[in-house]
Amino acid sequence: MATDAVRAQVAAKWQYAFSRLNRGEPGISGLMTFSQAWRLATEFLRPRVLTDRSGSHIEYNADDFRKALHLINRCHKLPALLETFLDDLRKAFKLVEREVEQHMAEYERTSGPTIINQFIMRVLEWYKAWAPPADLGNTCLSTYTLNFQTNLFSILPSSFPPAFKALCASTLPSPDPDAKLDDIISSESFWSAAEMLGLMDRYDSLVASVGYEHIEGHVLSTCAGQWEKPVLGDLKNWMADKMIPWMLVTYARNAQTTEEVRHLLQGVGSRFEFHMNKTLCDLRTREIFDIIIDFPDSMGALQDLKECLQRVDQRSALVQSLRKANRKRLLHPGADTKLILTQYVATIKCLRIVDPPGVLLFKIADPIRRYLRERPDTIRCIVANLVGDDNTGDSLVDENEPIQPLQQPDVDDYTDPNWEPEPIDAGPEFRTNKPSDIISTLVSIYHSKDLFVKELQVLLAQRLLAVLENDIEKVDKERKNIEILKIRFGEAALQVCEVMLRDMSDSKRIDTHAQMQKPSVVHPTIISRQFWPALKTGDLVMPGQFQKLQEEYASEFHKFKPDKKLRWLPQLGTVHLELELQDRTVDVTVPPLEAAFIELFSQQTVWSMDELIEVVGSIDRSAALKALITWVDLGVLKEDVEDTFRLLEVAEDPSAESRERRMAPVTPDVAPVMGAQQQQAEKIKVYWKFVEGMLTNLGALPVDRIQSMLRIVPGYDQTVEQLTMFLEAARREGLLTVRDGMWKLNR
Amino acid sequence: MKVTVKHWHAVAQWRWDIGNNDTAGNEDDDDGDVCGICRVPFEGCCPSCKMPGDDCPLIWGECTHIFHMHCLLKWIGTAASKQQCPMDRRPWVTAERKV
């Protein structure tokens, strides 16, 4: 369909092209010289097998090539030449590919990084051999480099990056301190080869990761479990001694001046240093629980952690990790309350070092405090520790810490010129936790210190009642304790304890007087009942001579203090007895119930348990059994038939039966003093009648209403929460039902 | 068998001897009587005292009413009292203790 116009156009084009190539030479001689030049140039450039050194480069000398090039350039055919060259390159790359395969196969067999080194050197040789001469200009060279690299990368197998990484790692300084730096220097050629081939750019992150992993390995191997001394300084020295030379070779080979070096290393150097800090920080975060256990032997680790946390933002990770560790290792039923408290105190001390403002502490302490609040024996444990009750020796309280009053959380004082706002990551409920003493912190687990004072009272009562009246030292020790606690809790709170102590000294005085009037074996502790915690009272009636002794002493007391009289608490105290039996005497100190029983056996040698219980008043069967078994154990009584005991005037070998009986489950010894919680329950029980009456008359009531009505009752001092707990308990016993918050009698 | 008590470390509470019959059935009066003025048990102490017992004694009226001495004296000291017993408004006369 060639029209004339098209034909003319094609002719014109052809003419133009021809004239350009022929350059106006006569005939087609111009064309001939051009094709000659073209052939020479392409032949010259063609990539060849490296081995035939004899080859073409020598055949064509550089001058001819330059002339040919000049000719081609005049004909504007350089781009075409370049294209042909690159095409040839692509075709010739099969040669490289074969070698790649060979080397990689070799590497996979031996997995020695030197193979890879050889391989890279070999590829560099190819690269250099095929490079076009400089006459072609920079553009040409860079196009060649780009194409060579593209081709190279496309044929590198997937196993190459790990191999390359292994090679990089082999250039690192060995952990052996004696290793010389020569190894690093020798690897310089490798690094320049890698850079020339573009491997550095392509595998930049790989090279960096080699550095990271090396740092990580070093930190983990040298610092794990080393908590005594700070290690950060050593690590920094190590970085300077070992890592910087490597970095110099790797990243700043070509630098001429120190300024340049600094510039080149700035980025990577700070990244490596950050990584070192982060690795150490992560390590310490993982170890934090054990670090706290080891406190104060782990000061170094804590200081490191503090420094690291300033560089690395790992605070939340630390909180998470420690909270998790606490949950897993501390806050479970298997852990002793004492242990939890000790660890809590150590945590406080440790985190004060790591984070003085206390934000971390607040976040970590919260679950511990909540857990402790749920434990029934926490207060007892703290109080026992306060008065030095435990003999384990490791007190929660630092002996050197000055005794100071409990600190209340104080409100921000905005007129203080040194006032600082809350730290930025403080939680919403964060209270500025001023470095207060440990006891204040422990007491603040609970909302009020009253609970502590109550528990303290109970504890003191137990200890005082155990004191024999002539043991002044012990009373003085308690007095000293109370004096110390007064400083903490305030005078008023411990007034009751003061009365208890005075009762002790009064008893002593009264007893001295009474003994002078009429000597007696009875030495009572006379207490002011309003000031002692509720004591276990029962209906024990002391039989025989005991009652006589009591009465005699009571009348003596009445003579001395005419306006007062005594009321015995027969369950409490101890009796030192001597039993004269036919063949032996038994000298023991026993509780009063045991004494009462043995007194009865002196009147009649065989008793059944029920008879015994009837004579001494209504007491627990289990308590009675326990008392009797005490005597069976002492070989004074024998249980012939079940629940029937006989006095052994003549000793008998304990029979198998009695041994068996000895194993019988005896209920654990109940404390003579009711615990604070028990007292609380006793107290609120009084109000049950009121609640019952109220609900009978008014039907269902919400708890608030019950509370407001109970307030009218004199002496009612329970909070709504306590009342709710009480109502809940009543519901569990089936006395009440609740629906939609309305309490109703269960009828 | 002969049982000899060599030493008895007993525990007892003291009570004010306020003349009520304590030979029987006194197990129930665990709460004890309270002072009509301060509502604190007699064995406790009046609001201005810290130590109970001899430091904060009771006072008996002819009208048989009993108070903490400090409480009553404070009451008598006010003009509004007109020197009367706060319970029955009869003139206060301190009774001699018949011990």
XYZ file of N, CA, C and O in Angstrom, chain A residues 241-333:
372
model
N 37.806 -0.801 71.517
C 38.979 -1.611 71.185
C 38.738 -2.544 70.019
O 39.629 -2.796 69.216
N 37.543 -3.121 69.989
C 37.332 -4.215 69.037
C 36.421 -3.813 67.879
O 36.669 -4.187 66.732
N 35.383 -3.116 68.190
C 34.412 -2.855 67.137
C 34.843 -1.708 66.232
O 34.643 -1.746 65.030
N 35.455 -0.692 66.810
C 35.805 0.480 65.997
C 36.786 0.109 64.874
O 36.562 0.497 63.727
N 37.848 -0.666 65.150
C 38.733 -1.044 64.043
C 37.984 -1.752 62.916
O 38.220 -1.493 61.737
N 37.093 -2.650 63.308
C 36.325 -3.363 62.290
C 35.462 -2.395 61.488
O 35.380 -2.462 60.263
N 34.854 -1.485 62.200
C 34.002 -0.511 61.524
C 34.820 0.361 60.600
O 34.368 0.736 59.508
N 36.049 0.656 61.033
C 36.920 1.492 60.190
C 37.146 0.809 58.851
O 37.012 1.418 57.795
N 37.487 -0.460 58.908
C 37.765 -1.206 57.678
C 36.506 -1.340 56.846
O 36.519 -1.206 55.624
N 35.434 -1.583 57.528
C 34.208 -1.875 56.810
C 33.597 -0.627 56.182
O 33.161 -0.640 55.035
N 33.569 0.426 56.955
C 32.778 1.570 56.508
C 33.620 2.775 56.122
O 33.142 3.649 55.421
N 34.821 2.856 56.665
C 35.583 4.087 56.421
C 36.948 3.786 55.829
O 37.949 4.379 56.185
N 36.972 2.799 54.887
C 38.222 2.398 54.253
C 38.902 3.547 53.518
O 40.089 3.746 53.556
N 38.068 4.284 52.817
C 38.641 5.267 51.901
C 38.831 6.637 52.528
O 39.221 7.571 51.845
N 38.497 6.719 53.811
C 38.577 8.033 54.442
C 40.034 8.486 54.516
O 40.931 7.693 54.792
N 40.256 9.745 54.250
C 41.610 10.277 54.291
C 41.900 10.944 55.627
O 42.958 10.755 56.209
N 40.964 11.732 56.115
C 41.199 12.486 57.339
C 40.323 11.939 58.468
O 39.354 11.222 58.224
N 40.717 12.282 59.674
C 39.925 11.831 60.825
C 38.520 12.427 60.772
O 37.552 11.811 61.177
N 38.474 13.638 60.238
C 37.170 14.309 60.120
C 36.231 13.453 59.275
O 35.070 13.214 59.629
N 36.804 12.967 58.175
C 36.019 12.152 57.255
C 35.571 10.856 57.936
O 34.426 10.429 57.795
N 36.537 10.259 58.663
C 36.229 9.024 59.370
C 35.053 9.253 60.309
O 34.085 8.487 60.334
N 35.137 10.340 61.036
C 34.091 10.624 62.009
C 32.751 10.749 61.291
O 31.745 10.188 61.725
N 32.793 11.425 60.173
C 31.564 11.629 59.424
C 30.982 10.294 58.957
O 29.787 10.050 59.073
N 31.902 9.437 58.430
C 31.430 8.168 57.884
C 30.892 7.248 58.981
O 29.938 6.510 58.782
N 31.554 7.295 60.139
C 31.197 6.348 61.193
C 30.063 6.836 62.085
O 29.521 6.067 62.873
N 29.727 8.104 61.919
C 28.774 8.687 62.863
C 27.468 7.874 62.937
O 27.062 7.429 63.999
N 26.887 7.667 61.760
C 25.599 6.980 61.734
C 25.693 5.565 62.268
O 25.022 5.196 63.238
N 26.592 4.809 61.663
C 26.649 3.401 62.021
C 27.152 3.226 63.453
O 26.679 2.367 64.195
N 28.065 4.105 63.852
C 28.597 4.014 65.206
C 27.518 4.201 66.246
O 27.401 3.421 67.196
N 26.705 5.220 66.057
C 25.682 5.447 67.074
C 24.642 4.345 67.032
O 24.082 3.973 68.055
N 24.428 3.771 65.836
C 23.474 2.665 65.781
C 24.015 1.466 66.562
O 23.285 0.806 67.290
N 25.303 1.212 66.395
C 25.891 0.088 67.120
C 25.858 0.329 68.622
O 25.582 -0.577 69.397
N 26.144 1.549 69.014
C 26.164 1.826 70.447
C 24.774 1.686 71.035
O 24.587 1.122 72.110
N 23.801 2.154 70.270
C 22.423 2.014 70.715
C 22.085 0.535 70.877
O 21.470 0.119 71.846
N 22.563 -0.239 69.900
C 22.257 -1.662 69.956
C 22.880 -2.302 71.188
O 22.256 -3.150 71.829
N 24.066 -1.858 71.517
C 24.716 -2.404 72.703
C 23.893 -2.088 73.945
O 23.620 -2.956 74.773
N 23.468 -0.838 74.043
C 22.643 -0.445 75.184
C 21.355 -1.246 75.228
O 20.916 -1.695 76.277
N 20.775 -1.409 74.057
C 19.489 -2.087 74.007
C 19.648 -3.550 74.409
O 18.839 -4.079 75.168
N 20.719 -4.164 73.922
C 20.934 -5.570 74.262
C 21.112 -5.729 75.766
O 20.504 -6.604 76.386
N 21.922 -4.849 76.339
C 22.143 -4.926 77.777
C 20.842 -4.680 78.520
O 20.505 -5.369 79.488
N 20.099 -3.707 78.042
C 18.837 -3.346 78.684
C 17.870 -4.536 78.620
O 17.238 -4.882 79.606
N 17.796 -5.162 77.451
C 16.909 -6.316 77.306
C 17.339 -7.441 78.238
O 16.510 -8.079 78.884
N 18.631 -7.629 78.304
C 19.158 -8.697 79.162
C 18.761 -8.441 80.610
O 18.235 -9.311 81.301
N 19.004 -7.216 81.054
C 18.691 -6.886 82.451
C 17.193 -6.927 82.700
O 16.750 -7.274 83.787
N 16.420 -6.564 81.683
C 14.976 -6.622 81.840
C 14.535 -8.066 82.053
O 13.678 -8.344 82.878
N 15.159 -8.963 81.303
C 14.803 -10.374 81.477
C 15.224 -10.860 82.857
O 14.560 -11.692 83.458
N 16.327 -10.318 83.355
C 16.863 -10.824 84.615
C 16.332 -10.087 85.843
O 16.708 -10.439 86.954
N 15.490 -9.086 85.624
C 15.203 -8.129 86.703
C 14.711 -8.798 87.980
O 15.100 -8.414 89.082
N 13.894 -9.823 87.854
C 13.357 -10.458 89.057
C 14.485 -11.018 89.927
O 14.517 -10.812 91.138
N 15.425 -11.697 89.269
C 16.525 -12.277 90.040
C 17.480 -11.203 90.544
O 18.076 -11.345 91.602
N 17.571 -10.136 89.765
C 18.403 -9.021 90.230
C 17.835 -8.478 91.537
O 18.560 -8.207 92.490
N 16.522 -8.377 91.582
C 15.891 -7.852 92.794
C 16.103 -8.825 93.950
O 16.368 -8.413 95.076
N 16.010 -10.113 93.652
C 16.238 -11.098 94.721
C 17.648 -10.917 95.288
O 17.853 -10.971 96.494
N 18.591 -10.663 94.408
C 19.978 -10.574 94.836
C 20.339 -9.246 95.494
O 21.429 -9.106 96.028
N 19.425 -8.281 95.402
C 19.715 -6.978 95.978
C 20.152 -7.162 97.425
O 19.582 -7.982 98.109
N 21.113 -6.473 97.980
C 21.891 -5.377 97.403
C 23.180 -5.825 96.688
O 24.026 -4.989 96.430
N 23.309 -7.117 96.387
C 24.519 -7.553 95.696
C 24.449 -7.274 94.204
O 25.366 -7.611 93.465
N 23.346 -6.708 93.763
C 23.189 -6.504 92.323
C 23.145 -5.021 91.967
O 22.511 -4.624 91.004
N 23.820 -4.234 92.790
C 23.810 -2.786 92.563
C 24.296 -2.414 91.167
O 23.743 -1.538 90.507
N 25.359 -3.079 90.725
C 25.952 -2.749 89.429
C 24.937 -2.862 88.313
O 24.794 -1.960 87.486
N 24.206 -3.977 88.334
C 23.222 -4.212 87.293
C 22.168 -3.115 87.289
O 21.733 -2.645 86.233
N 21.796 -2.678 88.486
C 20.756 -1.650 88.570
C 21.255 -0.325 88.004
O 20.525 0.391 87.319
N 22.520 -0.021 88.291
C 23.059 1.235 87.756
C 23.133 1.186 86.234
O 22.803 2.153 85.554
N 23.567 0.016 85.716
C 23.596 -0.150 84.263
C 22.214 0.063 83.675
O 22.040 0.766 82.684
N 21.263 -0.566 84.325
C 19.897 -0.498 83.813
C 19.429 0.949 83.787
O 18.800 1.401 82.823
N 19.757 1.667 84.836
C 19.350 3.065 84.886
C 19.945 3.829 83.704
O 19.242 4.583 83.019
N 21.236 3.606 83.461
C 21.900 4.336 82.384
C 21.335 3.940 81.019
O 21.090 4.785 80.168
N 21.112 2.633 80.860
C 20.582 2.146 79.584
C 19.195 2.725 79.319
O 18.884 3.122 78.201
N 18.388 2.769 80.368
C 17.012 3.223 80.173
C 16.971 4.665 79.716
O 16.019 5.098 79.080
N 18.027 5.408 80.044
C 18.044 6.795 79.587
C 18.283 6.873 78.082
O 17.849 7.808 77.436
N 18.999 5.881 77.533
C 19.273 5.882 76.102
C 18.206 5.134 75.321
O 17.890 5.478 74.203
N 17.719 4.066 75.918
C 16.793 3.184 75.218
C 15.432 3.295 75.889
O 15.354 3.230 77.100
N 14.418 3.442 75.119
C 13.113 3.562 75.745
C 12.515 2.178 75.945
O 11.783 1.671 75.124
N 12.893 1.584 77.052
C 12.425 0.222 77.323
C 11.648 0.187 78.629
O 11.470 -0.874 79.210
N 11.216 1.336 79.088
C 10.596 1.374 80.411
C 9.349 0.514 80.475
O 9.143 -0.241 81.416
N 8.536 0.624 79.441
C 7.304 -0.160 79.495
C 7.620 -1.648 79.394
O 6.949 -2.475 80.009
N 8.667 -1.976 78.631
C 9.051 -3.389 78.537
C 9.500 -3.900 79.900
O 9.182 -5.024 80.295
N 10.219 -3.056 80.619
C 10.681 -3.432 81.958
C 9.488 -3.688 82.870
O 9.437 -4.676 83.600
N 8.537 -2.778 82.810
C 7.342 -2.930 83.649
C 6.637 -4.232 83.299
O 6.303 -5.035 84.182
N 6.448 -4.462 82.005
C 5.751 -5.683 81.581
C 6.477 -6.913 82.086
O 5.867 -7.824 82.650
N 7.777 -6.895 81.871
C 8.554 -8.080 82.205
C 8.506 -8.360 83.704
O 8.291 -9.495 84.143
N 8.672 -7.310 84.493
C 8.708 -7.518 85.941
C 7.334 -7.907 86.471
O 7.201 -8.756 87.346
N 6.326 -7.299 85.900
C 4.981 -7.646 86.349
C 4.688 -9.099 86.040
O 4.088 -9.819 86.836
N 5.132 -9.528 84.868
C 4.891 -10.903 84.474
C 5.653 -11.854 85.408
O 5.097 -12.851 85.873
N 6.906 -11.486 85.652
C 7.716 -12.347 86.523
C 7.100 -12.408 87.917
O 7.036 -13.468 88.540
N 6.643 -11.280 88.399
C 6.028 -11.247 89.727
C 4.805 -12.143 89.773
O 4.595 -12.883 90.721
N 4.006 -12.021 88.686
C 2.782 -12.811 88.672
C 3.125 -14.294 88.677
O 2.487 -15.091 89.338
N 4.153 -14.623 87.942
C 4.466 -16.029 87.771
C 5.226 -16.580 88.983
O 5.008 -17.717 89.388
N 6.095 -15.792 89.533
C 6.994 -16.341 90.543
C 6.693 -15.900 91.959
O 7.185 -16.492 92.909
N 5.915 -14.825 92.104
C 5.756 -14.284 93.458
C 4.318 -14.345 93.951
O 4.048 -14.816 95.042
N 3.404 -13.869 93.117
C 2.051 -13.659 93.621
C 1.207 -14.910 93.412
O 0.238 -14.903 92.667
N 1.591 -15.970 94.057
C 0.776 -17.175 93.974
C 0.726 -17.798 95.358
O 1.536 -17.472 96.236
N -0.229 -18.697 95.555
C -0.423 -19.221 96.910
C 0.796 -19.939 97.472
O 0.913 -20.095 98.681
